[in-house]
PDB file of C-alpha atoms in Angstrom:
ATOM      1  CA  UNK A 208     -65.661 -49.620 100.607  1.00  0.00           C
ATOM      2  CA  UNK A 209     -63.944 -53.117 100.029  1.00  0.00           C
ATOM      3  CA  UNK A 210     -64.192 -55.978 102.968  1.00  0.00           C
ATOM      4  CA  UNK A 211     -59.944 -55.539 103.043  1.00  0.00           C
ATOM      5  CA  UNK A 212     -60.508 -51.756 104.129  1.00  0.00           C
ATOM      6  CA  UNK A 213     -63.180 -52.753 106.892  1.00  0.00           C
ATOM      7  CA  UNK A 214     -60.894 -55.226 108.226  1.00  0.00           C
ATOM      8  CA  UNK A 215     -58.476 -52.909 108.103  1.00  0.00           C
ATOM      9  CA  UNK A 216     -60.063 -50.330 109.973  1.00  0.00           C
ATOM     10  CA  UNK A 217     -61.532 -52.934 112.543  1.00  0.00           C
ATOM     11  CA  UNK A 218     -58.314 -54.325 113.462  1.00  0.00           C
ATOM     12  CA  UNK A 219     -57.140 -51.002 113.956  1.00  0.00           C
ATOM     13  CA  UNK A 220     -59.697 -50.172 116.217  1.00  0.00           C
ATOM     14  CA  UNK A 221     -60.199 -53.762 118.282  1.00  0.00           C
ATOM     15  CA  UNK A 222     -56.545 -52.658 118.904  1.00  0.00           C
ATOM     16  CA  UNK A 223     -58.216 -50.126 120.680  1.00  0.00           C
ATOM     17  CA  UNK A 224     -60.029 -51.657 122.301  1.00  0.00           C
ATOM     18  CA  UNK A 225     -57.633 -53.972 124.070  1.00  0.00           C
ATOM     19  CA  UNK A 226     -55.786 -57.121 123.433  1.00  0.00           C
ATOM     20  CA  UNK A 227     -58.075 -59.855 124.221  1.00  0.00           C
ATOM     21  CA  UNK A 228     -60.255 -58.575 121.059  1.00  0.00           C
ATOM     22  CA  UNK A 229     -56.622 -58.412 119.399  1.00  0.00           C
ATOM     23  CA  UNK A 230     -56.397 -62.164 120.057  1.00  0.00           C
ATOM     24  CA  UNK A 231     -59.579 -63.125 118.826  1.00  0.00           C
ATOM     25  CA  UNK A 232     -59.332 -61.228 115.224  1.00  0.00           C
ATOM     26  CA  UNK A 233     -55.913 -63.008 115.430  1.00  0.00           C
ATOM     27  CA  UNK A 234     -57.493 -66.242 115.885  1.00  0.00           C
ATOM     28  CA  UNK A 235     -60.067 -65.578 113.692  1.00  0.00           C
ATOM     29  CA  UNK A 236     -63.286 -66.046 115.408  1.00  0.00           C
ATOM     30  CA  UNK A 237     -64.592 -62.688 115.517  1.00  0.00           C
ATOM     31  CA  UNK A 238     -67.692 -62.975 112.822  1.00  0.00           C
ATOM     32  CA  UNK A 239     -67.397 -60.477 109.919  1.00  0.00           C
ATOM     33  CA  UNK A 240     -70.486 -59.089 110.648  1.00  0.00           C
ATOM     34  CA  UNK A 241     -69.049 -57.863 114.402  1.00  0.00           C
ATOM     35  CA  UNK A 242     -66.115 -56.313 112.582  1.00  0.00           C
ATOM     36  CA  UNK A 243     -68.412 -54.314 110.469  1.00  0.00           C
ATOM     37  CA  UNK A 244     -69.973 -53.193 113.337  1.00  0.00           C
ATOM     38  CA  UNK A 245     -67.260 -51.908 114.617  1.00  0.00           C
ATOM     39  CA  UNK A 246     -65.778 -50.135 111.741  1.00  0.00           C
ATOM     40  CA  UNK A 247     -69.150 -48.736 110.930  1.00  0.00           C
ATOM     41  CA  UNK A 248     -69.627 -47.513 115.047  1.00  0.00           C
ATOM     42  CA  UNK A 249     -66.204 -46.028 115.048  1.00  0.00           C
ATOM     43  CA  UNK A 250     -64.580 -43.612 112.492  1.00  0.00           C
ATOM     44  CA  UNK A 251     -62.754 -44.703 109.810  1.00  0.00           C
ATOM     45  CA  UNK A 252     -58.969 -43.090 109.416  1.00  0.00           C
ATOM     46  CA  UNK A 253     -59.239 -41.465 106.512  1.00  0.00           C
ATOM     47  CA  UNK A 254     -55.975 -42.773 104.469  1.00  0.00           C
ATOM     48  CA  UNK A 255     -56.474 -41.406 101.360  1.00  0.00           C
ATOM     49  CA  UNK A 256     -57.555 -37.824 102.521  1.00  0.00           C
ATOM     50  CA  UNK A 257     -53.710 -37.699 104.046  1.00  0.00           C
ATOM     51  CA  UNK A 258     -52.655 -38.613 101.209  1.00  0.00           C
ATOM     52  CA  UNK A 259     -53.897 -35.811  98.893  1.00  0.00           C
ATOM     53  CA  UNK A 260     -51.404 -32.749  97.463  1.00  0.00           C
ATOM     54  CA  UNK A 261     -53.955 -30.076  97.075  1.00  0.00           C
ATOM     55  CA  UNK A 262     -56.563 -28.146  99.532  1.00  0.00           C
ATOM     56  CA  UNK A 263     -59.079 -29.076  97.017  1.00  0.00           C
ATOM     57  CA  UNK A 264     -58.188 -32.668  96.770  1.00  0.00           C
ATOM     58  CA  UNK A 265     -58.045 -33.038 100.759  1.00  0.00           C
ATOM     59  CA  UNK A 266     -61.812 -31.441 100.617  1.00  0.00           C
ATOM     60  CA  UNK A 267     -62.857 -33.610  97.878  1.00  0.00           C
ATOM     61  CA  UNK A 268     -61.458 -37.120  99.344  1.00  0.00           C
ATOM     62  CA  UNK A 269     -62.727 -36.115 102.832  1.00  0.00           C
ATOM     63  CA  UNK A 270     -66.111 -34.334 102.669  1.00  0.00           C
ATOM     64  CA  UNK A 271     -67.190 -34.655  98.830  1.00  0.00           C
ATOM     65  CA  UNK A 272     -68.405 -31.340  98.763  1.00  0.00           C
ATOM     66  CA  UNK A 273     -67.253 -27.566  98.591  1.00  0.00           C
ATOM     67  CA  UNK A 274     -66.233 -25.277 101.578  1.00  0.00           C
ATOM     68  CA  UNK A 275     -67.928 -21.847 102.003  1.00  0.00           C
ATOM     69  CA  UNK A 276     -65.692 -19.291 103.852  1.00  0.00           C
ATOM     70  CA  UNK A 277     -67.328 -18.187 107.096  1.00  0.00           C
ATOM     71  CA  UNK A 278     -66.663 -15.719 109.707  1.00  0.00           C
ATOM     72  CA  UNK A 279     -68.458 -17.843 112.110  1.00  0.00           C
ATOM     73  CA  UNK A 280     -64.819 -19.631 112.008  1.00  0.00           C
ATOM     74  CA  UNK A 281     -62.026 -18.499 113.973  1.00  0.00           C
ATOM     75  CA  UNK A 282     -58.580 -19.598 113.915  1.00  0.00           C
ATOM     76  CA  UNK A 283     -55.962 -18.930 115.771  1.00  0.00           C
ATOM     77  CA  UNK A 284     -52.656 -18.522 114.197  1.00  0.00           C
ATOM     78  CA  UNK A 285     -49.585 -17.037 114.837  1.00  0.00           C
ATOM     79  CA  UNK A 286     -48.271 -14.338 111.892  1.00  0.00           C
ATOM     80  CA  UNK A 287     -44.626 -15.365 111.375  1.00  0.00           C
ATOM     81  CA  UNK A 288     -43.490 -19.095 112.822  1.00  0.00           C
ATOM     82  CA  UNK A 289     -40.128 -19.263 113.630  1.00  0.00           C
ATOM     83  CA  UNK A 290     -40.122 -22.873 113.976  1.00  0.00           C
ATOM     84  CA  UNK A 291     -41.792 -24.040 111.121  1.00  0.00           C
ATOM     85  CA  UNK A 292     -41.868 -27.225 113.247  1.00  0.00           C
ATOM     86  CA  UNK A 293     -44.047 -26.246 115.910  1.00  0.00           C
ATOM     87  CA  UNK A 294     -46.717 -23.848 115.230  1.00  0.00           C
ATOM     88  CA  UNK A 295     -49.882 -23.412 117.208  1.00  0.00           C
ATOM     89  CA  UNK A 296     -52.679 -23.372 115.504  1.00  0.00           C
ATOM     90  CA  UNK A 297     -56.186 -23.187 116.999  1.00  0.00           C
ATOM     91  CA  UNK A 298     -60.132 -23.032 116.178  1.00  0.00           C
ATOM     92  CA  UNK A 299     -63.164 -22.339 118.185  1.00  0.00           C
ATOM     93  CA  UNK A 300     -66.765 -21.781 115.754  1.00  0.00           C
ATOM     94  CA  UNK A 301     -69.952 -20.173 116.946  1.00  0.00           C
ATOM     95  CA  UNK A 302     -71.783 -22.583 114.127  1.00  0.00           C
ATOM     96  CA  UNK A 303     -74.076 -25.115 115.703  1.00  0.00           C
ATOM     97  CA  UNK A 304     -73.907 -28.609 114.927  1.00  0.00           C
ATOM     98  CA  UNK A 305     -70.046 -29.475 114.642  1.00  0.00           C
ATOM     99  CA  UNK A 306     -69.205 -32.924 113.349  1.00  0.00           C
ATOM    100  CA  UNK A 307     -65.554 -32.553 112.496  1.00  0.00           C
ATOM    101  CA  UNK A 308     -62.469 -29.972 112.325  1.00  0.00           C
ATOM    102  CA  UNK A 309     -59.954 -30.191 110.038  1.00  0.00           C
ATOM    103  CA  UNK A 310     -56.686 -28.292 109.301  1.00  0.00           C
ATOM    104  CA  UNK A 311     -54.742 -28.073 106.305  1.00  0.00           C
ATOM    105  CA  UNK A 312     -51.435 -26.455 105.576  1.00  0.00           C
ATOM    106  CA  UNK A 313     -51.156 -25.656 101.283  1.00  0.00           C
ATOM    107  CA  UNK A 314     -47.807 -25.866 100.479  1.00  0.00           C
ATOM    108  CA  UNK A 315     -47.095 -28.755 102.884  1.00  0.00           C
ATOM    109  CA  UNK A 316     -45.977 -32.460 101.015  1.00  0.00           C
ATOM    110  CA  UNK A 317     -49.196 -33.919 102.082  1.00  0.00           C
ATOM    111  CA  UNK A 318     -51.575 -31.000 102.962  1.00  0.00           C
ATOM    112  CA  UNK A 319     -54.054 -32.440 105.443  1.00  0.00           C
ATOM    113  CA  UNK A 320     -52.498 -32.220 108.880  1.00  0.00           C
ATOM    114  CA  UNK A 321     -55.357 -33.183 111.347  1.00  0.00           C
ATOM    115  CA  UNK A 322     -58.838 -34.317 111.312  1.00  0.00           C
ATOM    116  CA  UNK A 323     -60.859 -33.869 114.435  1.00  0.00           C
ATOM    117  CA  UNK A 324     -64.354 -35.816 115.014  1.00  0.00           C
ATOM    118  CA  UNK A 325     -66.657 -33.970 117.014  1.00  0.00           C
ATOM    119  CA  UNK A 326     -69.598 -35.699 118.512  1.00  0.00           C
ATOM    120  CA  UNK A 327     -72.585 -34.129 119.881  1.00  0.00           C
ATOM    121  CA  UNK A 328     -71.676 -32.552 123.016  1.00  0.00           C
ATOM    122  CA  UNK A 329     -68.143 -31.918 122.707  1.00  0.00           C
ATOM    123  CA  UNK A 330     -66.683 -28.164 121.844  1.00  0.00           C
ATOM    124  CA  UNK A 331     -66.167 -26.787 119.065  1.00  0.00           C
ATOM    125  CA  UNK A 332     -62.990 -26.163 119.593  1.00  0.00           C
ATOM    126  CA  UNK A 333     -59.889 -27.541 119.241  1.00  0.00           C
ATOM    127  CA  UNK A 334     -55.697 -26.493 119.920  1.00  0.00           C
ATOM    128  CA  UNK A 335     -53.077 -28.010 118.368  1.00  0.00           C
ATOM    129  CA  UNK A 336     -49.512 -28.182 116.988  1.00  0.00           C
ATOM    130  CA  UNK A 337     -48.685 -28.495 113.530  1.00  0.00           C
ATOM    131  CA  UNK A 338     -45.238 -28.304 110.920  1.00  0.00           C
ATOM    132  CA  UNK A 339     -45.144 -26.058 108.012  1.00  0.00           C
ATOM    133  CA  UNK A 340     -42.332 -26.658 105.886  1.00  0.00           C
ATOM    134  CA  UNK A 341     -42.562 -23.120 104.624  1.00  0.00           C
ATOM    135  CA  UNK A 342     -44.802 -19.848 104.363  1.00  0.00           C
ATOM    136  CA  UNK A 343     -48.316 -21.317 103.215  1.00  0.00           C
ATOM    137  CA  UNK A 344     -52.048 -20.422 103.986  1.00  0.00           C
ATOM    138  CA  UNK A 345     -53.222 -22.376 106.943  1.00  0.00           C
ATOM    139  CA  UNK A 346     -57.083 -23.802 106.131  1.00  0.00           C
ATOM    140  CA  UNK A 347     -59.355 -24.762 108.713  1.00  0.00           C
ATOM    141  CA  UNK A 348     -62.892 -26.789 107.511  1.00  0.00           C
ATOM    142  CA  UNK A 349     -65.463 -26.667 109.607  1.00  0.00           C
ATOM    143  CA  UNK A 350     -68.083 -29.448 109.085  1.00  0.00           C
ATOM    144  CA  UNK A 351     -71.453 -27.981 110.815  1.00  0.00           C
ATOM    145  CA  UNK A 352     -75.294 -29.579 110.459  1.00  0.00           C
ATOM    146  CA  UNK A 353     -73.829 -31.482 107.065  1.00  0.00           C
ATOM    147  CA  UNK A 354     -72.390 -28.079 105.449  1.00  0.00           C
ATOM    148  CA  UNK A 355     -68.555 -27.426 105.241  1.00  0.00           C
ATOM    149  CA  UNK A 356     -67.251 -23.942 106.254  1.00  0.00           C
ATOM    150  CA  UNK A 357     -63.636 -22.868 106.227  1.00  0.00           C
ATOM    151  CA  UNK A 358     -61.225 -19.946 107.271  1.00  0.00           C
ATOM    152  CA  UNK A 359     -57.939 -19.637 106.116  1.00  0.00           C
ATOM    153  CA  UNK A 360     -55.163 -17.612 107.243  1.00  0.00           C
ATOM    154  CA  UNK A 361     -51.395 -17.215 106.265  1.00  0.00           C
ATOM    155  CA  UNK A 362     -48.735 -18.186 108.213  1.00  0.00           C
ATOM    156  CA  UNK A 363     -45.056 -17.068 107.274  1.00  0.00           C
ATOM    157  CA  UNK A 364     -42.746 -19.246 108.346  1.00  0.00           C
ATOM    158  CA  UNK A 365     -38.798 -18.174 108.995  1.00  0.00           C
ATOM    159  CA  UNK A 366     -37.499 -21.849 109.527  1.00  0.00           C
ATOM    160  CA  UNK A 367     -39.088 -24.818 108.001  1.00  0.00           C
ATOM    161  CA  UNK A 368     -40.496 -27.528 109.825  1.00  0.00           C
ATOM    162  CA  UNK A 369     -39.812 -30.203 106.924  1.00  0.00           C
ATOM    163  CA  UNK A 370     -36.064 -30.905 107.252  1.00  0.00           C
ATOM    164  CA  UNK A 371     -33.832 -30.344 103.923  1.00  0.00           C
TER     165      UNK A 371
ATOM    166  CA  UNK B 203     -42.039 -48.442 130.790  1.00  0.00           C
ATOM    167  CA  UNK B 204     -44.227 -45.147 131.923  1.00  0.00           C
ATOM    168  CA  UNK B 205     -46.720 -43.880 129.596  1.00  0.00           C
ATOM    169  CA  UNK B 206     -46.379 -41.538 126.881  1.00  0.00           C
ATOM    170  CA  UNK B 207     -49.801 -40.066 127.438  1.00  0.00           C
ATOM    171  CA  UNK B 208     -49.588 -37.056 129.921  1.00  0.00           C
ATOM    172  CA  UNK B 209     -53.316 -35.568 130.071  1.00  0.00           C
ATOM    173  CA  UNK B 210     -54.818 -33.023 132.203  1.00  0.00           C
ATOM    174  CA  UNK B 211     -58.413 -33.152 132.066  1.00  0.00           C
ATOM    175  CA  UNK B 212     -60.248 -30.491 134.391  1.00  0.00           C
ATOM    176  CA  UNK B 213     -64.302 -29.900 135.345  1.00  0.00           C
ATOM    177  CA  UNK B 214     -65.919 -26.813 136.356  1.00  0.00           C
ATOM    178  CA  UNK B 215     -69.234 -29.020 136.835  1.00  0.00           C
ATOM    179  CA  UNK B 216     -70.710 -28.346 133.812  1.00  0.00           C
ATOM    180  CA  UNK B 217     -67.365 -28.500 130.982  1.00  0.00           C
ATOM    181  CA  UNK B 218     -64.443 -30.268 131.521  1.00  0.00           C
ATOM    182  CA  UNK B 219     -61.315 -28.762 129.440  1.00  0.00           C
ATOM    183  CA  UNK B 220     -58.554 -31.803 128.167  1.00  0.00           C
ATOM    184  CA  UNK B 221     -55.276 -31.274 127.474  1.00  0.00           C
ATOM    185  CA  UNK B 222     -53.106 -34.101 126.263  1.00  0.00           C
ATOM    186  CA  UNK B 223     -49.513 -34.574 125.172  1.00  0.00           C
ATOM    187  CA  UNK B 224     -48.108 -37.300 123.845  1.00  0.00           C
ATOM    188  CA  UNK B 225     -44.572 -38.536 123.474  1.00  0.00           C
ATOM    189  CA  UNK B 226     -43.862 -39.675 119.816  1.00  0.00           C
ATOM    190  CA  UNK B 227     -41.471 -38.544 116.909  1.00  0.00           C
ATOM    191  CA  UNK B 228     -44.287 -37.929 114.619  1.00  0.00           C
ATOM    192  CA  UNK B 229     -41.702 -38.425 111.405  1.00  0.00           C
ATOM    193  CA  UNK B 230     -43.733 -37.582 108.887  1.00  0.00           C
ATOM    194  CA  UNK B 231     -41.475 -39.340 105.735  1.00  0.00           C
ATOM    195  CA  UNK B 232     -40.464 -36.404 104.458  1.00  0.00           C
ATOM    196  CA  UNK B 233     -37.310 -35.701 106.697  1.00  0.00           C
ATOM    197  CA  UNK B 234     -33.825 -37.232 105.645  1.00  0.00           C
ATOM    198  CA  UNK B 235     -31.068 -37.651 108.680  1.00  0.00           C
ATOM    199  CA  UNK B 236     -27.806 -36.497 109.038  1.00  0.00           C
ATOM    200  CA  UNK B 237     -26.371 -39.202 106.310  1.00  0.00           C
ATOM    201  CA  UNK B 238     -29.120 -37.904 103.759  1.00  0.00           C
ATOM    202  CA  UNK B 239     -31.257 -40.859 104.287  1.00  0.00           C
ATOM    203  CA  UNK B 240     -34.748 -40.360 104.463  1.00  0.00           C
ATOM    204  CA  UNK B 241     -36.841 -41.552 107.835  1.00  0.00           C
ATOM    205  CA  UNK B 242     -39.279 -43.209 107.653  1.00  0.00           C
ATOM    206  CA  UNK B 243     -43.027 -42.098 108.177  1.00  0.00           C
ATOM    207  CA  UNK B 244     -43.646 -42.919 111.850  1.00  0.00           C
ATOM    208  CA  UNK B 245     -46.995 -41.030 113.279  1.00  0.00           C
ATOM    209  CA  UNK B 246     -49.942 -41.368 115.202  1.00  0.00           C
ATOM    210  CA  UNK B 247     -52.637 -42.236 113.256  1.00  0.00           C
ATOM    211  CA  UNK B 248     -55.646 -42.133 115.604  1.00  0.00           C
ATOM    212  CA  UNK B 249     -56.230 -40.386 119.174  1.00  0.00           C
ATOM    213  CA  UNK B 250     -59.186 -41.377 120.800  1.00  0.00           C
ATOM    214  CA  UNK B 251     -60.777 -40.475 123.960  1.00  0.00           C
ATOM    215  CA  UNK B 252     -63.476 -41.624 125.778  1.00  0.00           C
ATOM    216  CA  UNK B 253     -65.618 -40.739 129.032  1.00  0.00           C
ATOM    217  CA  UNK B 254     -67.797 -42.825 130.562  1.00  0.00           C
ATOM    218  CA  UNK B 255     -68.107 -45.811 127.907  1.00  0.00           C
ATOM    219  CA  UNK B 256     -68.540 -43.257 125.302  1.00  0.00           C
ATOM    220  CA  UNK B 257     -66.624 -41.586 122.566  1.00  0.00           C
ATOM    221  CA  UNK B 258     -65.853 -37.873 123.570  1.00  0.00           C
ATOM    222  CA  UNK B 259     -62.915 -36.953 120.670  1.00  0.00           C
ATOM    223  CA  UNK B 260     -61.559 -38.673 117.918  1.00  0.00           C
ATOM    224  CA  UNK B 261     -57.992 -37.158 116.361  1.00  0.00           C
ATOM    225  CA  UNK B 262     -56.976 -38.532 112.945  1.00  0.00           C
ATOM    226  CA  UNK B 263     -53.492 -37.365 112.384  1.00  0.00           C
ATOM    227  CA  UNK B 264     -50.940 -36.942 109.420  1.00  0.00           C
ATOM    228  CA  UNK B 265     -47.424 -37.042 109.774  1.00  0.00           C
ATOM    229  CA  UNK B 266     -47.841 -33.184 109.672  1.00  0.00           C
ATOM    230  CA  UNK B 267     -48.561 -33.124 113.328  1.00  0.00           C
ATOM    231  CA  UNK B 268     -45.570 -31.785 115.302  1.00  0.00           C
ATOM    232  CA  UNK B 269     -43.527 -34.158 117.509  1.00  0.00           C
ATOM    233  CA  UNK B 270     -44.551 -35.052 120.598  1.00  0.00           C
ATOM    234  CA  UNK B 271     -48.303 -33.661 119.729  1.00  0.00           C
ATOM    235  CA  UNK B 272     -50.395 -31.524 121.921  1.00  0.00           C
ATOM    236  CA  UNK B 273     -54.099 -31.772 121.662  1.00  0.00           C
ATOM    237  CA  UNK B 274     -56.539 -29.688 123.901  1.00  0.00           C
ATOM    238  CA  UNK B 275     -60.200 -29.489 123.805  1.00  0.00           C
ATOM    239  CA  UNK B 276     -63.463 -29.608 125.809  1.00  0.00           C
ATOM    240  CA  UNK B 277     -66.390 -31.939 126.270  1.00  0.00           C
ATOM    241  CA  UNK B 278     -69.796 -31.330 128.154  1.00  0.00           C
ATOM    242  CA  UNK B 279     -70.550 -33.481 131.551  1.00  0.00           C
ATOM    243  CA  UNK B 280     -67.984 -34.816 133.087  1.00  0.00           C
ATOM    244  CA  UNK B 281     -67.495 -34.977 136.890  1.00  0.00           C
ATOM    245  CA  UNK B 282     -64.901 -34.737 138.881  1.00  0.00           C
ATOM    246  CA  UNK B 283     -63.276 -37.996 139.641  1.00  0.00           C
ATOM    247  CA  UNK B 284     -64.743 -39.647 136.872  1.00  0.00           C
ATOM    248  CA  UNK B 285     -62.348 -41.719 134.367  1.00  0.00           C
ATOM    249  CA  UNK B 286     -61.688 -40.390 130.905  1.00  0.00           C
ATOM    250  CA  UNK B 287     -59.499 -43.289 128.647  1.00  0.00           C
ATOM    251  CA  UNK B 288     -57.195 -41.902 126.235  1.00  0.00           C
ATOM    252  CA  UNK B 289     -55.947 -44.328 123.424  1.00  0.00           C
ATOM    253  CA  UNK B 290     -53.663 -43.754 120.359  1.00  0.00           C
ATOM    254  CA  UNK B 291     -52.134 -46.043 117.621  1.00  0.00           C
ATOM    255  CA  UNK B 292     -50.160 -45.272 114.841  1.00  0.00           C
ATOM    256  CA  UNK B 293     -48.636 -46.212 111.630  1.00  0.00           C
ATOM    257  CA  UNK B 294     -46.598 -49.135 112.426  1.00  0.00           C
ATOM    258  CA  UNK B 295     -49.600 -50.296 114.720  1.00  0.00           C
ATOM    259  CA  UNK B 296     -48.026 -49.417 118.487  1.00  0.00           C
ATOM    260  CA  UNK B 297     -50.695 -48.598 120.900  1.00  0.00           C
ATOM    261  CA  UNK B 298     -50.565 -47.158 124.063  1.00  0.00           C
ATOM    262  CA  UNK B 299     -53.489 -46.556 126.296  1.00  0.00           C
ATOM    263  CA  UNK B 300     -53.933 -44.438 129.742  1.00  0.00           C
ATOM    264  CA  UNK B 301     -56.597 -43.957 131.949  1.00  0.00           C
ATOM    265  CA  UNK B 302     -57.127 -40.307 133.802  1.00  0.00           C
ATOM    266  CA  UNK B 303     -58.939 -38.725 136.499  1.00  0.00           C
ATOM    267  CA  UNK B 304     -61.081 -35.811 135.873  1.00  0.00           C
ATOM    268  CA  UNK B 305     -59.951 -32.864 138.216  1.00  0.00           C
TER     269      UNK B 305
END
């Protein structure tokens, strides 16, 4: 992790936070070591993972490890979309010790849709919207007590959600 | 200009259940207009809500999130009438922040 990515990421955040902390990274008396405090407090937006083409590259860039398929995991899902646009896509997990939730949609352009940072006493569970731009298996990743656990379901899809 | 954060956040004393939706176009880049131009990626980055000084959710997005995203979950503790703070930003670095009572 380069300095330019913390600043990055603390901006982002003291945006956050309000603009008075705006005006002092503007002004540029916030000490570095306060902005790495922040950036390290806070989670980082994970750029790169959104940026990824392939399941396995999302799960790489984002968790550095492999997913194991559990039934512990259930999604949500509808069968056939008929707005690829809008699809409702939801997860609730028995497993103990949720950190984050993520879905990804395969065939999408960039296949991470949504990354969802679960801290200790907050659900396991999460709803959401999400576009498909066509029929694809719908992935969610469970992270749980530092192990990654997925389900995956596939979602045909009558009118993509893409444009063209 | 009124907010584009609409959140319902509700307690049964011991959970309280949030619902949020947001106004925003979500474009994700890969979308072209009626002229065959492509629009630009415009998204919410980062959701963020918070209860009581503390971080309660975090939502990183992609541009893969539909338009005008809906986001519902459920935190423990949580009273009602307490405040819950619900910040976004996205690409282009627009914020927008609301505060909320719990019901």
């Amino acid at each position: 992790m380069n300095t330019m990515e913390n600043d990055f990421s603390a901006t982002r955040r003291l945006i956050l936070k309000g603009a008075g902390a705006l005006t002092l990274i503007g002004l540029g008396i916030v000490p570095l070591d306060v902005t790495k405090a922040l950036a390290a407090a806070n989670d980082k937006y994970p750029e790169e993972a959104f940026k990824q083409k392939s399941d396995a590259d999302v799960i790489k860039t984002l968790y550095g490890k492999t997913a194991e398929p559990s039934e512990k995991v259930k999604m949500d899902a509808p069968e056939i979309a008929e707005n690829g646009a809008v699809v409702p896509v939801s997860v609730t997990t028995t497993l103990a010790d949720v950190t984050s939730i993520a879905f990804l949609v395969s065939e999408n352009p960039n296949v991470l849709i949504a990354k969802y940072n679960i801290p200790a006493g907050t659900l396991p569970s999460v709803a959401n919207r999400i576009k498909m731009a066509k029929t694809s298996n719908v992935t969610v990743l469970v992270e749980a007590g530092g192990k990654l656990y997925s389900a995956a379901k596939e979602v045909k899809v009558t009118v993509g959600g893409c444009g063209g | 200009m009124a907010s584009t954060i609409r959140v319902r956040a509700s307690s049964n004393g011991d959970i309280t259940e949030v619902q949020a939706l947001i106004q925003h176009p979500m474009d994700s880049g890969f979308v072209k207009n009626a002229k065959g131009e492509i629009i630009p990626p415009h998204f919410i980055q980062q959701l963020t809500f918070e209860h009581d000084g503390k971080n309660v959710f975090t939502a990183d997005w992609g541009g893969g999130v539909s338009k005008d995203p809906y986001v519902k979950f459920a935190f423990k503790g949580g009273k009602k009438g307490d405040e819950l703070k619900i910040s976004w930003v996205d690409n282009k670095g627009a914020t927008d922040t609301t505060t909320a009572k719990i019901q």
